[in-house]
mmCIF file of N, CA and C in Angstrom:
data_model
loop_
_atom_site.group_PDB
_atom_site.id
_atom_site.type_symbol
_atom_site.label_atom_id
_atom_site.label_comp_id
_atom_site.label_asym_id
_atom_site.label_seq_id
_atom_site.Cartn_x
_atom_site.Cartn_y
_atom_site.Cartn_z
ATOM 1 N N MET A 1 15.637 -5.107 -6.261
ATOM 2 C CA MET A 1 14.228 -4.775 -6.420
ATOM 3 C C MET A 1 13.413 -6.030 -6.115
ATOM 4 N N ILE A 2 12.534 -5.898 -5.142
ATOM 5 C CA ILE A 2 11.744 -7.047 -4.722
ATOM 6 C C ILE A 2 10.405 -7.113 -5.458
ATOM 7 N N ILE A 3 9.875 -5.938 -5.819
ATOM 8 C CA ILE A 3 8.645 -5.874 -6.615
ATOM 9 C C ILE A 3 8.954 -5.058 -7.860
ATOM 10 N N LYS A 4 8.716 -5.647 -9.000
ATOM 11 C CA LYS A 4 8.935 -4.928 -10.254
ATOM 12 C C LYS A 4 7.595 -4.411 -10.759
ATOM 13 N N TRP A 5 7.522 -3.086 -10.938
ATOM 14 C CA TRP A 5 6.297 -2.477 -11.439
ATOM 15 C C TRP A 5 6.048 -2.938 -12.862
ATOM 16 N N ASN A 6 4.813 -3.331 -13.142
ATOM 17 C CA ASN A 6 4.443 -3.700 -14.502
ATOM 18 C C ASN A 6 2.966 -3.388 -14.721
ATOM 19 N N ASP A 7 2.492 -3.630 -15.906
ATOM 20 C CA ASP A 7 1.122 -3.263 -16.274
ATOM 21 C C ASP A 7 0.049 -3.961 -15.451
ATOM 22 N N THR A 8 0.373 -5.083 -14.833
ATOM 23 C CA THR A 8 -0.641 -5.774 -14.032
ATOM 24 C C THR A 8 -1.047 -4.973 -12.804
ATOM 25 N N PHE A 9 -0.242 -3.966 -12.438
ATOM 26 C CA PHE A 9 -0.566 -3.115 -11.299
ATOM 27 C C PHE A 9 -1.461 -1.935 -11.683
ATOM 28 N N HIS A 10 -1.570 -1.625 -12.963
ATOM 29 C CA HIS A 10 -2.333 -0.455 -13.396
ATOM 30 C C HIS A 10 -3.815 -0.598 -13.057
ATOM 31 N N VAL A 11 -4.366 0.494 -12.471
ATOM 32 C CA VAL A 11 -5.807 0.558 -12.244
ATOM 33 C C VAL A 11 -6.446 1.580 -13.195
ATOM 34 N N ASN A 12 -5.614 2.194 -14.030
ATOM 35 C CA ASN A 12 -6.047 3.153 -15.048
ATOM 36 C C ASN A 12 -6.677 4.425 -14.476
ATOM 37 N N ILE A 13 -6.219 4.799 -13.307
ATOM 38 C CA ILE A 13 -6.511 6.106 -12.724
ATOM 39 C C ILE A 13 -5.126 6.689 -12.463
ATOM 40 N N ASP A 14 -4.725 7.642 -13.294
ATOM 41 C CA ASP A 14 -3.329 8.088 -13.326
ATOM 42 C C ASP A 14 -2.733 8.417 -11.963
ATOM 43 N N HIS A 15 -3.403 9.250 -11.178
ATOM 44 C CA HIS A 15 -2.791 9.635 -9.904
ATOM 45 C C HIS A 15 -2.732 8.471 -8.926
ATOM 46 N N VAL A 16 -3.665 7.530 -9.019
ATOM 47 C CA VAL A 16 -3.609 6.338 -8.159
ATOM 48 C C VAL A 16 -2.463 5.436 -8.619
ATOM 49 N N ASP A 17 -2.310 5.265 -9.925
ATOM 50 C CA ASP A 17 -1.185 4.470 -10.429
ATOM 51 C C ASP A 17 0.151 5.082 -10.000
ATOM 52 N N ASN A 18 0.244 6.403 -10.047
ATOM 53 C CA ASN A 18 1.483 7.060 -9.597
ATOM 54 C C ASN A 18 1.728 6.822 -8.114
ATOM 55 N N GLN A 19 0.675 6.884 -7.319
ATOM 56 C CA GLN A 19 0.813 6.606 -5.888
ATOM 57 C C GLN A 19 1.230 5.160 -5.656
ATOM 58 N N HIS A 20 0.654 4.244 -6.417
ATOM 59 C CA HIS A 20 1.027 2.834 -6.284
ATOM 60 C C HIS A 20 2.494 2.622 -6.648
ATOM 61 N N ARG A 21 2.957 3.299 -7.700
ATOM 62 C CA ARG A 21 4.377 3.207 -8.081
ATOM 63 C C ARG A 21 5.265 3.672 -6.928
ATOM 64 N N ASN A 22 4.872 4.777 -6.290
ATOM 65 C CA ASN A 22 5.636 5.280 -5.152
ATOM 66 C C ASN A 22 5.625 4.294 -3.994
ATOM 67 N N LEU A 23 4.487 3.684 -3.746
ATOM 68 C CA LEU A 23 4.373 2.694 -2.673
ATOM 69 C C LEU A 23 5.277 1.493 -2.948
ATOM 70 N N VAL A 24 5.258 1.014 -4.173
ATOM 71 C CA VAL A 24 6.150 -0.087 -4.562
ATOM 72 C C VAL A 24 7.605 0.338 -4.376
ATOM 73 N N GLY A 25 7.915 1.578 -4.723
ATOM 74 C CA GLY A 25 9.266 2.092 -4.533
ATOM 75 C C GLY A 25 9.683 2.089 -3.066
ATOM 76 N N LEU A 26 8.773 2.453 -2.173
ATOM 77 C CA LEU A 26 9.097 2.450 -0.744
ATOM 78 C C LEU A 26 9.386 1.030 -0.256
ATOM 79 N N VAL A 27 8.575 0.075 -0.682
ATOM 80 C CA VAL A 27 8.815 -1.326 -0.291
ATOM 81 C C VAL A 27 10.161 -1.790 -0.842
ATOM 82 N N ASN A 28 10.459 -1.422 -2.087
ATOM 83 C CA ASN A 28 11.753 -1.792 -2.669
ATOM 84 C C ASN A 28 12.912 -1.123 -1.935
ATOM 85 N N ASN A 29 12.746 0.141 -1.538
ATOM 86 C CA ASN A 29 13.794 0.825 -0.771
ATOM 87 C C ASN A 29 14.042 0.130 0.562
ATOM 88 N N LEU A 30 12.975 -0.291 1.202
ATOM 89 C CA LEU A 30 13.111 -1.000 2.469
ATOM 90 C C LEU A 30 13.844 -2.321 2.267
ATOM 91 N N ALA A 31 13.478 -3.061 1.239
ATOM 92 C CA ALA A 31 14.139 -4.343 0.950
ATOM 93 C C ALA A 31 15.620 -4.134 0.656
ATOM 94 N N GLU A 32 15.938 -3.097 -0.120
ATOM 95 C CA GLU A 32 17.336 -2.808 -0.457
ATOM 96 C C GLU A 32 18.128 -2.422 0.792
ATOM 97 N N ALA A 33 17.526 -1.608 1.647
ATOM 98 C CA ALA A 33 18.207 -1.209 2.880
ATOM 99 C C ALA A 33 18.465 -2.420 3.772
ATOM 100 N N MET A 34 17.490 -3.319 3.845
ATOM 101 C CA MET A 34 17.681 -4.544 4.637
ATOM 102 C C MET A 34 18.800 -5.387 4.038
ATOM 103 N N ALA A 35 18.777 -5.551 2.723
ATOM 104 C CA ALA A 35 19.775 -6.391 2.052
ATOM 105 C C ALA A 35 21.184 -5.844 2.224
ATOM 106 N N ASN A 36 21.285 -4.523 2.317
ATOM 107 C CA ASN A 36 22.599 -3.895 2.455
ATOM 108 C C ASN A 36 22.964 -3.598 3.904
ATOM 109 N N ALA A 37 22.220 -4.211 4.827
ATOM 110 C CA ALA A 37 22.478 -4.077 6.265
ATOM 111 C C ALA A 37 22.630 -2.610 6.686
ATOM 112 N N LYS A 38 21.713 -1.790 6.202
ATOM 113 C CA LYS A 38 21.730 -0.376 6.581
ATOM 114 C C LYS A 38 21.424 -0.254 8.067
ATOM 115 N N GLY A 39 21.821 0.838 8.653
ATOM 116 C CA GLY A 39 21.603 1.059 10.067
ATOM 117 C C GLY A 39 20.138 1.205 10.422
ATOM 118 N N LYS A 40 19.869 1.061 11.698
ATOM 119 C CA LYS A 40 18.503 1.149 12.198
ATOM 120 C C LYS A 40 17.871 2.488 11.849
ATOM 121 N N ASP A 41 18.639 3.570 11.871
ATOM 122 C CA ASP A 41 18.087 4.889 11.571
ATOM 123 C C ASP A 41 17.563 4.963 10.139
ATOM 124 N N VAL A 42 18.311 4.391 9.205
ATOM 125 C CA VAL A 42 17.882 4.394 7.802
ATOM 126 C C VAL A 42 16.617 3.563 7.648
ATOM 127 N N LEU A 43 16.627 2.375 8.252
ATOM 128 C CA LEU A 43 15.449 1.512 8.165
ATOM 129 C C LEU A 43 14.246 2.171 8.834
ATOM 130 N N ALA A 44 14.465 2.791 9.984
ATOM 131 C CA ALA A 44 13.370 3.451 10.697
ATOM 132 C C ALA A 44 12.763 4.565 9.852
ATOM 133 N N ALA A 45 13.603 5.335 9.173
ATOM 134 C CA ALA A 45 13.107 6.433 8.327
ATOM 135 C C ALA A 45 12.264 5.887 7.177
ATOM 136 N N ILE A 46 12.695 4.789 6.580
ATOM 137 C CA ILE A 46 11.939 4.196 5.470
ATOM 138 C C ILE A 46 10.603 3.657 5.980
ATOM 139 N N ILE A 47 10.617 3.009 7.141
ATOM 140 C CA ILE A 47 9.362 2.502 7.716
ATOM 141 C C ILE A 47 8.422 3.667 8.015
ATOM 142 N N ASP A 48 8.959 4.750 8.592
ATOM 143 C CA ASP A 48 8.134 5.933 8.866
ATOM 144 C C ASP A 48 7.499 6.455 7.583
ATOM 145 N N ASP A 49 8.296 6.531 6.518
ATOM 146 C CA ASP A 49 7.781 6.988 5.224
ATOM 147 C C ASP A 49 6.681 6.059 4.713
ATOM 148 N N LEU A 50 6.885 4.767 4.862
ATOM 149 C CA LEU A 50 5.915 3.781 4.402
ATOM 150 C C LEU A 50 4.593 3.939 5.150
ATOM 151 N N VAL A 51 4.661 4.096 6.469
ATOM 152 C CA VAL A 51 3.441 4.263 7.266
ATOM 153 C C VAL A 51 2.714 5.542 6.867
ATOM 154 N N SER A 52 3.440 6.649 6.792
ATOM 155 C CA SER A 52 2.821 7.935 6.419
ATOM 156 C C SER A 52 2.215 7.881 5.024
ATOM 157 N N TYR A 53 2.991 7.339 4.099
ATOM 158 C CA TYR A 53 2.550 7.325 2.715
ATOM 159 C C TYR A 53 1.303 6.470 2.532
ATOM 160 N N THR A 54 1.267 5.304 3.176
ATOM 161 C CA THR A 54 0.096 4.443 3.005
ATOM 162 C C THR A 54 -1.140 5.113 3.590
ATOM 163 N N GLN A 55 -0.991 5.802 4.712
ATOM 164 C CA GLN A 55 -2.147 6.489 5.286
ATOM 165 C C GLN A 55 -2.674 7.549 4.327
ATOM 166 N N GLU A 56 -1.786 8.346 3.751
ATOM 167 C CA GLU A 56 -2.199 9.372 2.789
ATOM 168 C C GLU A 56 -2.827 8.746 1.547
ATOM 169 N N HIS A 57 -2.192 7.713 1.033
ATOM 170 C CA HIS A 57 -2.690 7.049 -0.172
ATOM 171 C C HIS A 57 -4.063 6.437 0.074
ATOM 172 N N PHE A 58 -4.217 5.768 1.204
ATOM 173 C CA PHE A 58 -5.495 5.124 1.501
ATOM 174 C C PHE A 58 -6.609 6.162 1.633
ATOM 175 N N GLN A 59 -6.313 7.285 2.249
ATOM 176 C CA GLN A 59 -7.323 8.345 2.365
ATOM 177 C C GLN A 59 -7.737 8.848 0.983
ATOM 178 N N ALA A 60 -6.760 9.005 0.100
ATOM 179 C CA ALA A 60 -7.059 9.473 -1.265
ATOM 180 C C ALA A 60 -7.935 8.458 -2.000
ATOM 181 N N GLU A 61 -7.592 7.179 -1.896
ATOM 182 C CA GLU A 61 -8.400 6.144 -2.547
ATOM 183 C C GLU A 61 -9.825 6.131 -1.995
ATOM 184 N N GLU A 62 -9.934 6.235 -0.691
ATOM 185 C CA GLU A 62 -11.249 6.168 -0.061
ATOM 186 C C GLU A 62 -12.109 7.366 -0.445
ATOM 187 N N ARG A 63 -11.505 8.537 -0.643
ATOM 188 C CA ARG A 63 -12.259 9.709 -1.112
ATOM 189 C C ARG A 63 -12.845 9.448 -2.506
ATOM 190 N N ILE A 64 -12.050 8.818 -3.355
ATOM 191 C CA ILE A 64 -12.542 8.483 -4.699
ATOM 192 C C ILE A 64 -13.723 7.522 -4.596
ATOM 193 N N MET A 65 -13.573 6.503 -3.759
ATOM 194 C CA MET A 65 -14.642 5.511 -3.620
ATOM 195 C C MET A 65 -15.916 6.136 -3.057
ATOM 196 N N GLU A 66 -15.755 7.095 -2.146
ATOM 197 C CA GLU A 66 -16.926 7.804 -1.609
ATOM 198 C C GLU A 66 -17.610 8.606 -2.710
ATOM 199 N N LEU A 67 -16.828 9.272 -3.549
ATOM 200 C CA LEU A 67 -17.380 10.083 -4.635
ATOM 201 C C LEU A 67 -18.243 9.272 -5.592
ATOM 202 N N VAL A 68 -17.830 8.030 -5.831
ATOM 203 C CA VAL A 68 -18.550 7.194 -6.807
ATOM 204 C C VAL A 68 -19.544 6.251 -6.139
ATOM 205 N N ASN A 69 -19.720 6.419 -4.817
ATOM 206 C CA ASN A 69 -20.617 5.535 -4.055
ATOM 207 C C ASN A 69 -20.284 4.066 -4.269
ATOM 208 N N TYR A 70 -18.999 3.751 -4.147
ATOM 209 C CA TYR A 70 -18.545 2.377 -4.343
ATOM 210 C C TYR A 70 -19.204 1.477 -3.298
ATOM 211 N N PRO A 71 -19.913 0.447 -3.725
ATOM 212 C CA PRO A 71 -20.683 -0.375 -2.783
ATOM 213 C C PRO A 71 -19.823 -1.182 -1.789
ATOM 214 N N GLU A 72 -18.555 -1.386 -2.102
ATOM 215 C CA GLU A 72 -17.703 -2.164 -1.196
ATOM 216 C C GLU A 72 -16.709 -1.280 -0.446
ATOM 217 N N LEU A 73 -17.070 -0.007 -0.277
ATOM 218 C CA LEU A 73 -16.187 0.938 0.403
ATOM 219 C C LEU A 73 -15.837 0.467 1.815
ATOM 220 N N THR A 74 -16.813 0.050 2.585
ATOM 221 C CA THR A 74 -16.565 -0.352 3.971
ATOM 222 C C THR A 74 -15.575 -1.514 4.036
ATOM 223 N N MET A 75 -15.729 -2.487 3.152
ATOM 224 C CA MET A 75 -14.805 -3.625 3.126
ATOM 225 C C MET A 75 -13.402 -3.151 2.758
ATOM 226 N N HIS A 76 -13.313 -2.254 1.803
ATOM 227 C CA HIS A 76 -12.017 -1.753 1.365
ATOM 228 C C HIS A 76 -11.356 -0.953 2.487
ATOM 229 N N GLN A 77 -12.142 -0.143 3.183
ATOM 230 C CA GLN A 77 -11.615 0.612 4.320
ATOM 231 C C GLN A 77 -11.083 -0.332 5.402
ATOM 232 N N SER A 78 -11.770 -1.443 5.601
ATOM 233 C CA SER A 78 -11.327 -2.435 6.592
ATOM 234 C C SER A 78 -9.974 -3.024 6.207
ATOM 235 N N GLU A 79 -9.781 -3.282 4.916
ATOM 236 C CA GLU A 79 -8.488 -3.791 4.444
ATOM 237 C C GLU A 79 -7.394 -2.764 4.710
ATOM 238 N N HIS A 80 -7.679 -1.510 4.409
ATOM 239 C CA HIS A 80 -6.707 -0.447 4.644
ATOM 240 C C HIS A 80 -6.382 -0.334 6.133
ATOM 241 N N ALA A 81 -7.405 -0.351 6.964
ATOM 242 C CA ALA A 81 -7.201 -0.210 8.412
ATOM 243 C C ALA A 81 -6.366 -1.369 8.954
ATOM 244 N N ALA A 82 -6.622 -2.573 8.477
ATOM 245 C CA ALA A 82 -5.856 -3.739 8.937
ATOM 246 C C ALA A 82 -4.389 -3.623 8.538
ATOM 247 N N PHE A 83 -4.137 -3.123 7.323
ATOM 248 C CA PHE A 83 -2.764 -2.955 6.875
ATOM 249 C C PHE A 83 -2.052 -1.900 7.717
ATOM 250 N N ILE A 84 -2.699 -0.760 7.921
ATOM 251 C CA ILE A 84 -2.086 0.310 8.714
ATOM 252 C C ILE A 84 -1.799 -0.178 10.134
ATOM 253 N N GLU A 85 -2.727 -0.924 10.697
ATOM 254 C CA GLU A 85 -2.517 -1.456 12.046
ATOM 255 C C GLU A 85 -1.309 -2.395 12.094
ATOM 256 N N LYS A 86 -1.202 -3.263 11.124
ATOM 257 C CA LYS A 86 -0.101 -4.225 11.080
ATOM 258 C C LYS A 86 1.239 -3.515 10.886
ATOM 259 N N VAL A 87 1.302 -2.581 9.944
ATOM 260 C CA VAL A 87 2.557 -1.890 9.666
ATOM 261 C C VAL A 87 2.934 -0.965 10.827
ATOM 262 N N THR A 88 1.945 -0.340 11.448
ATOM 263 C CA THR A 88 2.222 0.500 12.614
ATOM 264 C C THR A 88 2.755 -0.347 13.759
ATOM 265 N N ASP A 89 2.211 -1.543 13.916
ATOM 266 C CA ASP A 89 2.710 -2.467 14.935
ATOM 267 C C ASP A 89 4.159 -2.857 14.634
ATOM 268 N N PHE A 90 4.465 -3.143 13.364
ATOM 269 C CA PHE A 90 5.858 -3.423 12.978
ATOM 270 C C PHE A 90 6.748 -2.248 13.373
ATOM 271 N N GLN A 91 6.269 -1.038 13.038
ATOM 272 C CA GLN A 91 7.047 0.169 13.303
ATOM 273 C C GLN A 91 7.332 0.328 14.799
ATOM 274 N N ILE A 92 6.328 0.162 15.621
ATOM 275 C CA ILE A 92 6.485 0.315 17.073
ATOM 276 C C ILE A 92 7.466 -0.719 17.618
ATOM 277 N N LYS A 93 7.280 -1.967 17.211
ATOM 278 C CA LYS A 93 8.168 -3.032 17.698
ATOM 279 C C LYS A 93 9.598 -2.834 17.207
ATOM 280 N N PHE A 94 9.745 -2.384 15.961
ATOM 281 C CA PHE A 94 11.083 -2.118 15.427
ATOM 282 C C PHE A 94 11.748 -0.997 16.206
ATOM 283 N N ASP A 95 11.013 0.091 16.449
ATOM 284 C CA ASP A 95 11.557 1.228 17.193
ATOM 285 C C ASP A 95 11.969 0.844 18.613
ATOM 286 N N ARG A 96 11.258 -0.095 19.206
ATOM 287 C CA ARG A 96 11.562 -0.546 20.566
ATOM 288 C C ARG A 96 12.643 -1.624 20.593
ATOM 289 N N GLY A 97 13.084 -2.051 19.415
ATOM 290 C CA GLY A 97 14.083 -3.111 19.358
ATOM 291 C C GLY A 97 13.508 -4.492 19.606
ATOM 292 N N GLN A 98 12.171 -4.610 19.519
ATOM 293 C CA GLN A 98 11.499 -5.892 19.773
ATOM 294 C C GLN A 98 11.332 -6.725 18.509
ATOM 295 N N LEU A 99 11.595 -6.115 17.372
ATOM 296 C CA LEU A 99 11.372 -6.815 16.112
ATOM 297 C C LEU A 99 12.426 -6.396 15.110
ATOM 298 N N GLY A 100 13.058 -7.368 14.514
ATOM 299 C CA GLY A 100 13.946 -7.072 13.408
ATOM 300 C C GLY A 100 13.128 -7.112 12.127
ATOM 301 N N LEU A 101 13.611 -6.445 11.107
ATOM 302 C CA LEU A 101 12.919 -6.525 9.833
ATOM 303 C C LEU A 101 13.327 -7.828 9.172
ATOM 304 N N THR A 102 12.417 -8.744 9.207
ATOM 305 C CA THR A 102 12.692 -10.096 8.756
ATOM 306 C C THR A 102 12.090 -10.329 7.374
ATOM 307 N N ILE A 103 12.433 -11.459 6.835
ATOM 308 C CA ILE A 103 11.834 -11.891 5.571
ATOM 309 C C ILE A 103 10.318 -11.990 5.740
ATOM 310 N N GLU A 104 9.874 -12.410 6.910
ATOM 311 C CA GLU A 104 8.435 -12.518 7.170
ATOM 312 C C GLU A 104 7.745 -11.159 7.011
ATOM 313 N N VAL A 105 8.361 -10.106 7.551
ATOM 314 C CA VAL A 105 7.799 -8.761 7.426
ATOM 315 C C VAL A 105 7.780 -8.342 5.964
ATOM 316 N N MET A 106 8.888 -8.554 5.259
ATOM 317 C CA MET A 106 8.949 -8.174 3.844
ATOM 318 C C MET A 106 7.945 -8.974 3.024
ATOM 319 N N ASN A 107 7.809 -10.259 3.322
ATOM 320 C CA ASN A 107 6.826 -11.069 2.597
ATOM 321 C C ASN A 107 5.420 -10.533 2.812
ATOM 322 N N PHE A 108 5.122 -10.147 4.058
ATOM 323 C CA PHE A 108 3.807 -9.560 4.342
ATOM 324 C C PHE A 108 3.583 -8.320 3.490
ATOM 325 N N LEU A 109 4.566 -7.406 3.501
ATOM 326 C CA LEU A 109 4.425 -6.156 2.740
ATOM 327 C C LEU A 109 4.263 -6.425 1.248
ATOM 328 N N CYS A 110 5.109 -7.285 0.712
ATOM 329 C CA CYS A 110 5.057 -7.582 -0.728
ATOM 330 C C CYS A 110 3.754 -8.257 -1.117
ATOM 331 N N ASP A 111 3.357 -9.259 -0.351
ATOM 332 C CA ASP A 111 2.109 -9.956 -0.657
ATOM 333 C C ASP A 111 0.926 -9.002 -0.591
ATOM 334 N N TRP A 112 0.931 -8.159 0.429
ATOM 335 C CA TRP A 112 -0.191 -7.243 0.588
ATOM 336 C C TRP A 112 -0.242 -6.258 -0.572
ATOM 337 N N VAL A 113 0.875 -5.653 -0.895
ATOM 338 C CA VAL A 113 0.900 -4.675 -1.988
ATOM 339 C C VAL A 113 0.443 -5.338 -3.285
ATOM 340 N N ARG A 114 1.013 -6.477 -3.592
ATOM 341 C CA ARG A 114 0.646 -7.158 -4.850
ATOM 342 C C ARG A 114 -0.832 -7.530 -4.868
ATOM 343 N N ASN A 115 -1.286 -8.196 -3.820
ATOM 344 C CA ASN A 115 -2.659 -8.692 -3.811
ATOM 345 C C ASN A 115 -3.685 -7.579 -3.690
ATOM 346 N N HIS A 116 -3.399 -6.591 -2.884
ATOM 347 C CA HIS A 116 -4.376 -5.518 -2.700
ATOM 348 C C HIS A 116 -4.557 -4.718 -3.997
ATOM 349 N N ILE A 117 -3.474 -4.353 -4.607
ATOM 350 C CA ILE A 117 -3.583 -3.565 -5.844
ATOM 351 C C ILE A 117 -4.231 -4.398 -6.949
ATOM 352 N N LYS A 118 -3.757 -5.621 -7.115
ATOM 353 C CA LYS A 118 -4.222 -6.437 -8.240
ATOM 354 C C LYS A 118 -5.633 -6.978 -8.052
ATOM 355 N N LYS A 119 -6.130 -6.979 -6.829
ATOM 356 C CA LYS A 119 -7.483 -7.500 -6.599
ATOM 357 C C LYS A 119 -8.420 -6.391 -6.144
ATOM 358 N N SER A 120 -8.239 -5.921 -4.924
ATOM 359 C CA SER A 120 -9.185 -4.954 -4.351
ATOM 360 C C SER A 120 -9.202 -3.634 -5.103
ATOM 361 N N ASP A 121 -8.024 -3.101 -5.410
ATOM 362 C CA ASP A 121 -7.979 -1.814 -6.112
ATOM 363 C C ASP A 121 -8.486 -1.940 -7.541
ATOM 364 N N LYS A 122 -8.158 -3.029 -8.190
ATOM 365 C CA LYS A 122 -8.664 -3.224 -9.564
ATOM 366 C C LYS A 122 -10.189 -3.318 -9.555
ATOM 367 N N LYS A 123 -10.729 -3.878 -8.482
ATOM 368 C CA LYS A 123 -12.173 -4.044 -8.401
ATOM 369 C C LYS A 123 -12.883 -2.686 -8.348
ATOM 370 N N TYR A 124 -12.378 -1.765 -7.510
ATOM 371 C CA TYR A 124 -13.037 -0.456 -7.480
ATOM 372 C C TYR A 124 -12.752 0.317 -8.769
ATOM 373 N N ALA A 125 -11.582 0.107 -9.367
ATOM 374 C CA ALA A 125 -11.268 0.774 -10.634
ATOM 375 C C ALA A 125 -12.205 0.297 -11.743
ATOM 376 N N GLU A 126 -12.519 -0.986 -11.741
ATOM 377 C CA GLU A 126 -13.474 -1.514 -12.730
ATOM 378 C C GLU A 126 -14.860 -0.900 -12.520
ATOM 379 N N PHE A 127 -15.239 -0.736 -11.259
ATOM 380 C CA PHE A 127 -16.521 -0.100 -10.950
ATOM 381 C C PHE A 127 -16.546 1.316 -11.514
ATOM 382 N N ILE A 128 -15.470 2.047 -11.319
ATOM 383 C CA ILE A 128 -15.377 3.410 -11.848
ATOM 384 C C ILE A 128 -15.418 3.383 -13.375
ATOM 385 N N GLY A 129 -14.691 2.416 -13.973
ATOM 386 C CA GLY A 129 -14.694 2.294 -15.430
ATOM 387 C C GLY A 129 -16.085 2.057 -15.991
ATOM 388 N N GLU A 130 -16.897 1.292 -15.255
ATOM 389 C CA GLU A 130 -18.244 0.984 -15.710
ATOM 390 C C GLU A 130 -19.225 2.121 -15.434
ATOM 391 N N ASN A 131 -18.988 2.862 -14.338
ATOM 392 C CA ASN A 131 -19.949 3.861 -13.893
ATOM 393 C C ASN A 131 -19.470 5.295 -14.056
ATOM 394 N N GLY A 132 -18.175 5.478 -14.269
ATOM 395 C CA GLY A 132 -17.618 6.811 -14.435
ATOM 396 C C GLY A 132 -17.483 7.563 -13.117
ATOM 397 N N LEU A 133 -16.706 8.624 -13.177
ATOM 398 C CA LEU A 133 -16.552 9.529 -12.034
ATOM 399 C C LEU A 133 -17.604 10.610 -12.150
ATOM 400 N N PRO A 134 -18.172 11.047 -11.017
ATOM 401 C CA PRO A 134 -19.143 12.145 -11.104
ATOM 402 C C PRO A 134 -18.473 13.427 -11.574
ATOM 403 N N SER A 135 -19.212 14.251 -12.263
ATOM 404 C CA SER A 135 -18.620 15.486 -12.779
ATOM 405 C C SER A 135 -18.749 16.623 -11.781
#
């Protein structure tokens, strides 16, 4: 396990926390597959899942931010778009055999997940905590 889920990841929005747990699980599955020298097909499937899942998760988060008129929505969307672009690029290069899944790739994923959830996501969650969700 490369990322251990703990309370510092909680944003106190249950379905978002559950999605974050799943995202952490996907990163951990990828790290485990790499560590156990799993075949390219297994790694490719995990990367595909990671790309799909992050796109779905980001859309869900952005819908929440739109509902509450979060003032930093555009900046947050930019962070999401940059991550999707980077991971999609990893996926394409991996599929073409141009990139191995290296420690550098895993470090990027881990750093991004940790920092994004603990900083950017907590920030919009605090905004919601202060302003509430519309009824």
